[in-house]
Coordinates of C-alpha atoms (C1' of nucleotides) in Angstrom, one line a residue:
Chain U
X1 CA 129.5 114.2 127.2
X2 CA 133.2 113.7 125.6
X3 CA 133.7 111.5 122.8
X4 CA 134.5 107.5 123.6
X5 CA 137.5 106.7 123.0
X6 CA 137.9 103.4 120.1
X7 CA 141.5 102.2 121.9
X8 CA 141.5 99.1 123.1
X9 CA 142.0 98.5 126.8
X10 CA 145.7 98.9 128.2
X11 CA 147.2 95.3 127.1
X12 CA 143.8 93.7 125.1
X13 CA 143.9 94.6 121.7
X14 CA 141.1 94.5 119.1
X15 CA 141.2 91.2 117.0
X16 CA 139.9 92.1 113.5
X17 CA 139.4 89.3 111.2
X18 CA 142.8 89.4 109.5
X19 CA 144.0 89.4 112.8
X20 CA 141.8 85.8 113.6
X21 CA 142.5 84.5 110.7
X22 CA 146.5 84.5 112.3
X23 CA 144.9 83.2 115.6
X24 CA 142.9 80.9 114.3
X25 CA 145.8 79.2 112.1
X26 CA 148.1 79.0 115.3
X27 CA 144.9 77.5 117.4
X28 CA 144.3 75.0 114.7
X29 CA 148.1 73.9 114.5
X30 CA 148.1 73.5 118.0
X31 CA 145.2 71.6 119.0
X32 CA 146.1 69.5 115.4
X33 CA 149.4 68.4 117.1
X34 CA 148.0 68.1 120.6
X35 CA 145.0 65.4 119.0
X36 CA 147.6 63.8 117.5
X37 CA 149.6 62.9 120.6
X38 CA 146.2 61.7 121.9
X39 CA 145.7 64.6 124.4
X40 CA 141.8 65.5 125.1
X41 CA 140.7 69.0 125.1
X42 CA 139.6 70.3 128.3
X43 CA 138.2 74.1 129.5
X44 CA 137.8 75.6 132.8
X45 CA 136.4 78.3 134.0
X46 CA 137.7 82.2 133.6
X47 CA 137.8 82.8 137.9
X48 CA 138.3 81.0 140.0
X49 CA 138.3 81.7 144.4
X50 CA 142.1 83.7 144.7
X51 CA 143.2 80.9 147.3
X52 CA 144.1 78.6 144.5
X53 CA 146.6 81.1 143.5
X54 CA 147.6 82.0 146.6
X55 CA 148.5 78.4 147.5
X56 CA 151.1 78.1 145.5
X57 CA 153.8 79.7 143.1
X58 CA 155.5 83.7 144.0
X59 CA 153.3 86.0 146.1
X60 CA 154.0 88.8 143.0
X61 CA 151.3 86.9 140.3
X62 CA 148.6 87.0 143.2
X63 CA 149.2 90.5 145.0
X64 CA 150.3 92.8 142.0
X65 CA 150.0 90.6 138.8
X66 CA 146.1 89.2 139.0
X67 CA 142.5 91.0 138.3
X68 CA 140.4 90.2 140.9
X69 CA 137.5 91.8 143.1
X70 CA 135.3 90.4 145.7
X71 CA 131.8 89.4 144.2
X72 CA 128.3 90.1 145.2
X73 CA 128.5 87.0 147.3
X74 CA 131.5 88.5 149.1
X75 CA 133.8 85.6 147.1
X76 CA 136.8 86.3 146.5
X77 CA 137.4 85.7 142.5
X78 CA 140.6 86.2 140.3
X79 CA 140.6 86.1 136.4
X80 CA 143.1 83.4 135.9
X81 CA 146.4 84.3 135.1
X82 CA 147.1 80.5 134.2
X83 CA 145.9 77.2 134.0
X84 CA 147.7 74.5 136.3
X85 CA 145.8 75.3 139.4
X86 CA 142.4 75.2 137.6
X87 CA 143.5 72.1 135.9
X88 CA 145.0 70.8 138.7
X89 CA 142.0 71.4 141.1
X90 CA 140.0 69.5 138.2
X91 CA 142.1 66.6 138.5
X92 CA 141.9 66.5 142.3
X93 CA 138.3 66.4 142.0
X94 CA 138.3 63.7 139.7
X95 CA 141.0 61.8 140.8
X96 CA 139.5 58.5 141.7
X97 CA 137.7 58.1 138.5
X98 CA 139.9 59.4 135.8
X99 CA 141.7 57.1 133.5
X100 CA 145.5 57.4 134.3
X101 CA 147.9 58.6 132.7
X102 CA 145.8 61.1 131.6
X103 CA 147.1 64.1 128.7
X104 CA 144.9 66.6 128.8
X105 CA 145.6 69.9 126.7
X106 CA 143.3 73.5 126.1
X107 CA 143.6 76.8 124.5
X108 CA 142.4 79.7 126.4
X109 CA 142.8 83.4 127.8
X110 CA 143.7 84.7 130.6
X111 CA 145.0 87.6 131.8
X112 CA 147.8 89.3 134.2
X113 CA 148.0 93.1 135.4
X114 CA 151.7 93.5 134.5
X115 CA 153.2 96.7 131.9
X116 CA 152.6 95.6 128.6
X117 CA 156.0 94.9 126.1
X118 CA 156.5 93.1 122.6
X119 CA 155.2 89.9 123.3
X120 CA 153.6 90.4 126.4
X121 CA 150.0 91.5 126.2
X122 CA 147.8 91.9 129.8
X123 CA 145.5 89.7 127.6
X124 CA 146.8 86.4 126.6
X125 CA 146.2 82.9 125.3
X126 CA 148.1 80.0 125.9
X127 CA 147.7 76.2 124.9
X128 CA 148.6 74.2 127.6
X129 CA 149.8 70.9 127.5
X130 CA 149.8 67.9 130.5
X131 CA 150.4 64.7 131.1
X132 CA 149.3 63.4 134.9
X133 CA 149.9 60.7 136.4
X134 CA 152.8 59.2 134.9
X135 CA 156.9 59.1 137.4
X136 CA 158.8 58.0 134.2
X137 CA 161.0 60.3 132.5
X138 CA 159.5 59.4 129.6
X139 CA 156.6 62.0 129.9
X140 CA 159.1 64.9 130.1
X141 CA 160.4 62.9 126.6
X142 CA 157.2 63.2 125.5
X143 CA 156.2 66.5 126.2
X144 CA 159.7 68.3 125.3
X145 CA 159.1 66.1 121.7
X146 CA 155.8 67.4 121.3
X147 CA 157.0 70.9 122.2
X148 CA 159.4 70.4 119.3
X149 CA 157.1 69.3 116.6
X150 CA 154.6 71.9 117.6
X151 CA 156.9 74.7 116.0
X152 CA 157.8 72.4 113.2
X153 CA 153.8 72.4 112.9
X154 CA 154.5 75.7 111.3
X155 CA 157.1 74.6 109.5
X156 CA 160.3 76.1 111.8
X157 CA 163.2 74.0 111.6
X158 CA 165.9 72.2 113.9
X159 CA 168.0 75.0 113.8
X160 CA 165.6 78.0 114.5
X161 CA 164.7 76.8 118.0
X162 CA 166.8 75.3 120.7
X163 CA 165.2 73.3 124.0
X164 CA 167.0 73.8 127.3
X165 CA 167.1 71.8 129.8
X166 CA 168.2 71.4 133.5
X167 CA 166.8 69.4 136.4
X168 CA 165.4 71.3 139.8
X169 CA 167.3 68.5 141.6
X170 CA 170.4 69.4 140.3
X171 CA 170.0 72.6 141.3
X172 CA 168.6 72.0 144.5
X173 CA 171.4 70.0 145.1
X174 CA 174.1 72.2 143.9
X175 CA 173.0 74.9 145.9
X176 CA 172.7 73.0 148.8
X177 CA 175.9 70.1 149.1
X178 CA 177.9 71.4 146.3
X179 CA 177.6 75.4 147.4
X180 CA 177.0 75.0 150.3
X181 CA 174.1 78.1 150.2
X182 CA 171.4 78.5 152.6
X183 CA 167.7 78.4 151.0
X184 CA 167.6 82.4 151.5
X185 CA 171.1 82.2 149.5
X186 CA 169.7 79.3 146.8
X187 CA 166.9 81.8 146.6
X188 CA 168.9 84.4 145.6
X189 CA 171.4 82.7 143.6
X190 CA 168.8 80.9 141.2
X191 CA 167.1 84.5 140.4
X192 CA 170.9 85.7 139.3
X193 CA 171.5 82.9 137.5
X194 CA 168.0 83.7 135.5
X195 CA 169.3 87.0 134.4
X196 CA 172.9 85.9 133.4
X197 CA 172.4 87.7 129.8
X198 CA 171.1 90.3 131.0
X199 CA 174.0 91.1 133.2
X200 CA 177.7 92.0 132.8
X201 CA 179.7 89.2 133.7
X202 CA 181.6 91.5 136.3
X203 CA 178.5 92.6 138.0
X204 CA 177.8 89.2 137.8
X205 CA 180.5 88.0 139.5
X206 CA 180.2 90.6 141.9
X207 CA 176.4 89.9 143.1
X208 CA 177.9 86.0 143.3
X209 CA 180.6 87.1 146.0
X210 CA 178.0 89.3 147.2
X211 CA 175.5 86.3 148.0
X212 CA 178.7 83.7 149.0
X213 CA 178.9 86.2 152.0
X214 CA 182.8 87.2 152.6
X215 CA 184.6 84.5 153.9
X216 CA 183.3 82.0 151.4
X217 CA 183.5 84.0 148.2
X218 CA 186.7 82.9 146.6
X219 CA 185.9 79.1 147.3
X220 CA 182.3 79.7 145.9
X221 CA 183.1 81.9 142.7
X222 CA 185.8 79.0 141.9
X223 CA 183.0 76.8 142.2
X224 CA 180.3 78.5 140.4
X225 CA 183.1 79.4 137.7
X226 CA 183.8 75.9 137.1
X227 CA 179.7 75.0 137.2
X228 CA 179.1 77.8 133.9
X229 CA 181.9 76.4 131.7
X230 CA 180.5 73.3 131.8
X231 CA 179.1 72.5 128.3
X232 CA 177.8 69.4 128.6
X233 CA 176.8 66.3 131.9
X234 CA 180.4 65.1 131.4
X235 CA 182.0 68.5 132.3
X236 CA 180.2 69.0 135.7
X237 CA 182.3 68.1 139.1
X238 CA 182.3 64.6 139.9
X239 CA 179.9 65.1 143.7
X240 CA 177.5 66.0 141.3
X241 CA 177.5 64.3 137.9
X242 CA 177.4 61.1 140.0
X243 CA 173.7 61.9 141.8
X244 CA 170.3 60.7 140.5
X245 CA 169.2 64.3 139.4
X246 CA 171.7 63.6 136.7
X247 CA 171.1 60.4 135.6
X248 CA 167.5 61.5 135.5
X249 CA 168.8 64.0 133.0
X250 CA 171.1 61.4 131.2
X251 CA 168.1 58.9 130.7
X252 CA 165.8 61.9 128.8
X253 CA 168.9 62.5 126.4
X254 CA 168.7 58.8 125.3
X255 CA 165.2 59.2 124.8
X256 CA 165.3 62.6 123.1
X257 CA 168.4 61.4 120.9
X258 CA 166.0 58.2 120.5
X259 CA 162.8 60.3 118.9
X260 CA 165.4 62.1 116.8
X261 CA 165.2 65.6 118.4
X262 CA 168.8 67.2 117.6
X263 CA 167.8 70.5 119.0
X264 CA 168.0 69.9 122.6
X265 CA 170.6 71.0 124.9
X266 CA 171.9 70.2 128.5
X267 CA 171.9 73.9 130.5
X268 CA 173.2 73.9 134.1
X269 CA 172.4 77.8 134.3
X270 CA 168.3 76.8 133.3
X271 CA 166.3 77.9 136.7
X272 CA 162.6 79.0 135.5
X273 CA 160.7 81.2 137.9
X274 CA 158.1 79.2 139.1
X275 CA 158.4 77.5 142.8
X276 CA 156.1 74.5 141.9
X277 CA 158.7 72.7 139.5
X278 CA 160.3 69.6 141.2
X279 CA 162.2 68.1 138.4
X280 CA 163.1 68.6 135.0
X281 CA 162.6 71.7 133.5
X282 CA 163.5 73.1 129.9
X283 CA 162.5 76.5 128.0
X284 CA 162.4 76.4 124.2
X285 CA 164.6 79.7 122.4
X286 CA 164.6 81.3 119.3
X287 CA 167.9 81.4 117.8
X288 CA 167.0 84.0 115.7
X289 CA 170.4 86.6 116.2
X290 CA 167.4 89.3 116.3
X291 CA 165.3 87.4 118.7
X292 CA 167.2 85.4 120.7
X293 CA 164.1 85.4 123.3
X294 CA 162.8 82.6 125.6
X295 CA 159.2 81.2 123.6
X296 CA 158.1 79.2 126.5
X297 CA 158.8 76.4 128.8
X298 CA 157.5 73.9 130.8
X299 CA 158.8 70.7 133.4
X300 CA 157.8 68.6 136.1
X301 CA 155.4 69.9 139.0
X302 CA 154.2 66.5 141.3
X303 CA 153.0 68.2 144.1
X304 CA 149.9 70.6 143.0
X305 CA 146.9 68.0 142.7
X306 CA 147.4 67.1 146.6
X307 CA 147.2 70.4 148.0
X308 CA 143.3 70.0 146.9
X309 CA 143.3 67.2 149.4
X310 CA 143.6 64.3 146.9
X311 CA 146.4 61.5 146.9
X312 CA 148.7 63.3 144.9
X313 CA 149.3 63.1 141.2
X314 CA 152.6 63.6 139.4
X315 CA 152.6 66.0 136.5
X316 CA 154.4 67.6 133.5
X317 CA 153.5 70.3 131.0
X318 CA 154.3 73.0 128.8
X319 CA 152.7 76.1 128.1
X320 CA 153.4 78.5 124.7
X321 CA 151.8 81.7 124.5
X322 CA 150.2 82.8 120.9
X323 CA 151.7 86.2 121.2
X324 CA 155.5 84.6 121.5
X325 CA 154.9 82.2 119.2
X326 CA 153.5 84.8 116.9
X327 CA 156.2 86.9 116.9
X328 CA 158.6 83.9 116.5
X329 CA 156.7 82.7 112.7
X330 CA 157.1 86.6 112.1
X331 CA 160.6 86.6 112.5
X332 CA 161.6 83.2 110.8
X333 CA 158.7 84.3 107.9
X334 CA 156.6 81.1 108.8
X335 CA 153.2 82.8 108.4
X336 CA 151.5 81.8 105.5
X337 CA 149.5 84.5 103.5
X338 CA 146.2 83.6 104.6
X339 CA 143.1 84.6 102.3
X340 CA 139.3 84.9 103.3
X341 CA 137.9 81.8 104.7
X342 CA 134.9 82.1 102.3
X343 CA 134.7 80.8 98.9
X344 CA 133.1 82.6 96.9
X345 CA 131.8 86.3 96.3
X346 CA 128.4 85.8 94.2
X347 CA 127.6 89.4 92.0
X348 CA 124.5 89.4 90.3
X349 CA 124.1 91.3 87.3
X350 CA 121.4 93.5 85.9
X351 CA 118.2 92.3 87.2
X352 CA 119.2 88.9 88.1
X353 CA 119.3 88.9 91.8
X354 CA 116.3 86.7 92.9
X355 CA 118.0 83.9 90.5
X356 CA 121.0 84.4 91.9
X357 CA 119.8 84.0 95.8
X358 CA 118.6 80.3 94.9
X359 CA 121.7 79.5 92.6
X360 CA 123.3 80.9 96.5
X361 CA 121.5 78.6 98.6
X362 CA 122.0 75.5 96.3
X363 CA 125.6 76.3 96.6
X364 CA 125.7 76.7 100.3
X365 CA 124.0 73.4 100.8
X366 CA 127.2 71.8 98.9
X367 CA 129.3 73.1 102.0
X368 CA 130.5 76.3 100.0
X369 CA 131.0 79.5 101.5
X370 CA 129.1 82.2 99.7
X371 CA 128.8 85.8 100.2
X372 CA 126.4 87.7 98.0
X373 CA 126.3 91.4 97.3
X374 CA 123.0 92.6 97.3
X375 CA 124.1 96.1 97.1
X376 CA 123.2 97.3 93.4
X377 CA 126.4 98.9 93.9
X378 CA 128.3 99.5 90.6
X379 CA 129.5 96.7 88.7
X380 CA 133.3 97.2 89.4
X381 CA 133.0 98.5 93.1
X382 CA 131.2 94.9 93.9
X383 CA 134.5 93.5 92.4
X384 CA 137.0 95.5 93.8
X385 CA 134.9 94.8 97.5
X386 CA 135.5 90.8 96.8
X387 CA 139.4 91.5 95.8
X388 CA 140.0 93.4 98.9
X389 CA 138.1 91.0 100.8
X390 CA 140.6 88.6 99.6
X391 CA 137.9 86.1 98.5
X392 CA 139.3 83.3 95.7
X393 CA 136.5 83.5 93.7
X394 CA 134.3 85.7 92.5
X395 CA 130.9 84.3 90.3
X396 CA 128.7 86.3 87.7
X397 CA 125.2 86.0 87.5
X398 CA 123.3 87.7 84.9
X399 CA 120.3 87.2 83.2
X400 CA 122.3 85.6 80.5
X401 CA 123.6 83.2 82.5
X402 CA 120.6 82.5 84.4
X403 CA 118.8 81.3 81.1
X404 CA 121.9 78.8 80.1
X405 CA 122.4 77.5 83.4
X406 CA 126.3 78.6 83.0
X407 CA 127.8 80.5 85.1
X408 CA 131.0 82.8 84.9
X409 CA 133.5 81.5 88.1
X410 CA 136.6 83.9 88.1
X411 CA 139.9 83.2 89.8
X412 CA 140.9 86.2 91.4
X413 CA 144.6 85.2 91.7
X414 CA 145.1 84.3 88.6
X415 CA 142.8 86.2 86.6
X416 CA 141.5 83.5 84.6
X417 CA 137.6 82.9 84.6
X418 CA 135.8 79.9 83.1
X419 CA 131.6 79.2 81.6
X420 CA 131.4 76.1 84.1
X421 CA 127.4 74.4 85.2
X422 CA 126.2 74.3 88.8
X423 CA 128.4 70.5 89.2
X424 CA 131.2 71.8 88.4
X425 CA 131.7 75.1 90.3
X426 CA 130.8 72.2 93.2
X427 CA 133.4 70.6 92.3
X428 CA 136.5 73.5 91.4
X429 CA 135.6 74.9 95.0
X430 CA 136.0 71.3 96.9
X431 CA 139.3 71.1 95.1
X432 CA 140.3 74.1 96.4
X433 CA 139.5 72.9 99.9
X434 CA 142.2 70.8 99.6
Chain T
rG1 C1' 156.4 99.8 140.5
rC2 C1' 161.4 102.2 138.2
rG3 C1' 164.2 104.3 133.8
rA4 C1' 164.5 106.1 128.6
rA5 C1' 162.3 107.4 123.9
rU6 C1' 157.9 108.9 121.6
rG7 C1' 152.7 111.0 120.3
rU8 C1' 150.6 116.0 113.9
rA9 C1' 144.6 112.9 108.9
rG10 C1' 142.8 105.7 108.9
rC11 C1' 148.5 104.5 107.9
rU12 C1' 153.7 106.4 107.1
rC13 C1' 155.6 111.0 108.0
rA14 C1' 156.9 116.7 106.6
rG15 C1' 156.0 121.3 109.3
rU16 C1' 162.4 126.6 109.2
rU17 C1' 165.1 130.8 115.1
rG18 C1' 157.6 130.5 118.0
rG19 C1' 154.3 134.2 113.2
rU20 C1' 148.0 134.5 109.1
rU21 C1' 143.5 129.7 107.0
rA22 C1' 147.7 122.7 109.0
rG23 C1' 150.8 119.7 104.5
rA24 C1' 152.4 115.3 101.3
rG25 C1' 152.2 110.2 99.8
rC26 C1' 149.3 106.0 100.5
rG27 C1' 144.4 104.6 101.9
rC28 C1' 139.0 105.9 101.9
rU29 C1' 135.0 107.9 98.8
rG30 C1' 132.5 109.9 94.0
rG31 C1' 133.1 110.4 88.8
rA32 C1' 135.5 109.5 83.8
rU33 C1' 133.7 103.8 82.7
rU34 C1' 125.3 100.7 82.6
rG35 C1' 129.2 92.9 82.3
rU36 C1' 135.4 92.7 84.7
rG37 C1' 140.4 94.7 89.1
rG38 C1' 145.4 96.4 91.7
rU39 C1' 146.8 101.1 86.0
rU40 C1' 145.5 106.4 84.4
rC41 C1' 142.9 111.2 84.9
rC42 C1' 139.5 114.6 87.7
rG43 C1' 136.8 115.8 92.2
rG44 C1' 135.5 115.0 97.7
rA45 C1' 135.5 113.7 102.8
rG46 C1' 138.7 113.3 106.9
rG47 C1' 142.9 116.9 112.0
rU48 C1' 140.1 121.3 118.5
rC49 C1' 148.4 118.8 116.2
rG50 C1' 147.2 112.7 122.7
rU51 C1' 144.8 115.5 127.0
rG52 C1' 145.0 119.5 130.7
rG53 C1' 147.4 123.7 132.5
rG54 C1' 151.4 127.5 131.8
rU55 C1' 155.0 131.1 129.2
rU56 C1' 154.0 134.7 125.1
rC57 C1' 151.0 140.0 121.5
rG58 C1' 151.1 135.0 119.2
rA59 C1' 152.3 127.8 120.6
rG60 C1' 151.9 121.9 116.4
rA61 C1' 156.9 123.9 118.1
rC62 C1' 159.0 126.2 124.6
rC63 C1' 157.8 124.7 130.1
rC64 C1' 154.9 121.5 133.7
rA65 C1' 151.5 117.7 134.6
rU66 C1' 148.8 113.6 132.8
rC67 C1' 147.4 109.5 129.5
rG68 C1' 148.8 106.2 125.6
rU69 C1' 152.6 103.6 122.8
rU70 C1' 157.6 101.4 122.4
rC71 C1' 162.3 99.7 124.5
rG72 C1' 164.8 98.3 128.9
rC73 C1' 164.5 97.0 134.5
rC74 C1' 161.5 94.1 137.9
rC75 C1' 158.7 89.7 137.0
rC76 C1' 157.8 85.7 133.8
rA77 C1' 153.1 81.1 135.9

RNA sequence: GCGAAUGUAGCUCAGUUGGUUAGAGCGCUGGAUUGUGGUUCCGGAGGUCGUGGGUUCGAGACCCAUCGUUCGCCCCA
């Protein structure tokens, strides 16, 4: 038989507990901010039947991105690769007897078969964020504002992040009237526009002529040209700063300027993948000159709760991964040094470890987190074990202190150590928890 | 799925034009030190050199394949 191997599967990687204690402090920012807003936490379940998938969004994510196999009921199952259909379909299900609007927001994992890079694991979480049943423009205000605070959560600032945003409308309709492109051509034209940093700006005016077709391709790129250089609503060609899809756009910038947000930008060339959008969208980016990467976006989808049958339900929502957002506190040096989340490393000494297991348990029943080495290791190697453990404090109980009822509580970061009575180790700990 | 780089101890890496038994630092572990650390000193464990073939008298090194990792492409819910 060979030896197992200890990797971790292609894409899933091991979380050790420093590696939780990361994920845990993102998880806890997030759903912190998301309670805040009001939103109610919500779970579904890990597979779900593959036609919910296949209903909607690109062909790729179902046929080469998704896990799934056929179970022993000959179902049809995928592990999901994201949330909106699941949350959707709960919605539809409910949708005579839940309170409207409703925000509803979760943190979970899912996972897509794609080739692993920075940032991109086959194993993810996401928190996702929505608001249902709610036509104003003020839910995309409210979501692209809690998208905001959510990295200022961690402390990022205005100018480390900036929000994009464009309207589907707007491009629908600048494809369509203004460029007078086909859908196959729209198609085609919104995927190049997604990779316009990622391309020369020859080859990119090349695959725009190429698209335009011959006779139309000076008229077109004189078009498009004039359609990138525009930095702002006001520079766009009057056919189409005059349509609704704009105003629409103009009437979230009042709002945004409104809740104070300074970071948020007006970006013609903003497409996002997905097919399901309808209106606004926007994508948040690090400005970092390293790490000038997309984090995540979100927008308006109204049409998925009715393909489950039910009178449809508008929607908008965001999604952030905790891999991108990971890498983005990384990069700005937002991460916190985070310690052990237990309190206190308990070492008896000499012969003093019965007395020490009650002094332990009254301790634990004051909400203190104790570990206690029972080893009869060495005196210094039990130390060295609680330093390296990265517990606060360490506690000394020998026979000595046993008899006096004090107790020797040592601050490992500062090296200090104190005599203190059962109260008032109680009471330096609960300080600390604040 | 495509392209490129890369793989030697737990980690970071040396290893000469192919030449005996595979190296360092850090980490781990035991002791010096029976109630106080991350310092110091001494000892120890840990590698079929990613895997499988091939070339050669001889391969960690050269060739082929394969797997993993990283960076791009595709895609990005």
């Amino acid at each position: 038989m060979s030896k197992l191997l200890t990797a971790s599967y292609k894409g899933a990687r091991d979380w050790y507990p420093e590696d939780i204690r990361i994920r845990n402090y993102i998880f806890d920012t997030w759903r912190k901010v998301a309670l805040s807003y009001g939103y109610e936490e919500y779970d579904a379940p890990l597979l779900e039947p593959i036609e919910i998938y296949e209903a909607k969004s690109g062909q790729e994510l179902v046929s080469e991105q998704t896990y799934q196999f056929t179970d022993r009921g000959d179902r049809r199952v995928a592990i999901r690769p994201e949330m909106t259909p699941s949350v959707s379909r709960m919605l539809a299900a409910k949708r005579q007897e839940t309170p409207l609007p409703a925000r509803w927001f979760s943190i979970a994992q899912f996972m897509r078969y794609e080739r692993p890079q920075r940032g991109r694991d086959r194993e993810f979480w996401q928190l996702n964020c929505d608001i249902f049943g709610d036509e104003s423009v003020l839910s995309e205000a409210e979501i692209i504002v809690m998208a905001s605070d959510l990295l200022k959560a961690f402390g990022a600032s205005d100018d480390q992040f900036v929000i994009r945003i464009n309207n589907r409308r707007i491009i629908n309709f600048m494809m369509a009237q203004y460029l007078s492109l086909d859908s196959g051509q729209a198609q085609l034209m919104i995927k190049l526009f997604d990779r316009r940093n990622k391309v020369s700006a020859e080859d990119f005016r090349d695959q725009a002529g190429d698209i335009f077709g011959r006779d139309n391709s000076e008229v077109g790129l004189r078009k498009l040209t004039q359609l990138l250089a525009a930095r702002s609503m006001a520079d766009l060609p009057e056919e189409i700063r005059e349509s609704n899809a704009v105003k629409e756009v103009q009437d979230l910038f009042t709002q945004l300027e409104r809740a104070g947000l300074k970071n948020a930008v007006f970006d013609i060339s903003l497409m996002r993948g997905l097919d399901y959008y309808t209106g606004i969208v926007f994508e948040v980016f690090d400005t970092h000159p390293e790490n000038t990467r997309s984090l995540f976006g979100g927008g308006r989808y109204d049409g998925l709760v009715g393909m489950f049958g039910a009178e449809p339900l508008s929607a908008v929502g965001f999604a952030p991964g905790l891999s991108t957002v990971q890498l983005f506190l990384e990069t700005h040096k937002l991460l916190p040094d985070l310690g052990s989340a237990t309190d206190i490393y308990a070492i008896p000494i000499g012969d003093s470890l019965r007395g020490t297991q009650k002094l332990v348990t009254k301790l634990r029943q004051q909400n203190i987190r104790v570990e206690l080495d029972f080893s009869e290791r060495k005196f210094d190697k039990q130390l060295k074990t609680a330093i390296k453990k990265q517990i606060p404090y360490v506690l000394f109980v020998g026979e000595d202190e046993l008899s006096q009822e004090l107790y020797t509580l040592k601050n490992i970061t500062t090296g200090t150590e104190e005599k203190l009575i059962f109260d008032d180790i109680v009471k330096v700990i609960h300080r600390n928890h604040n």
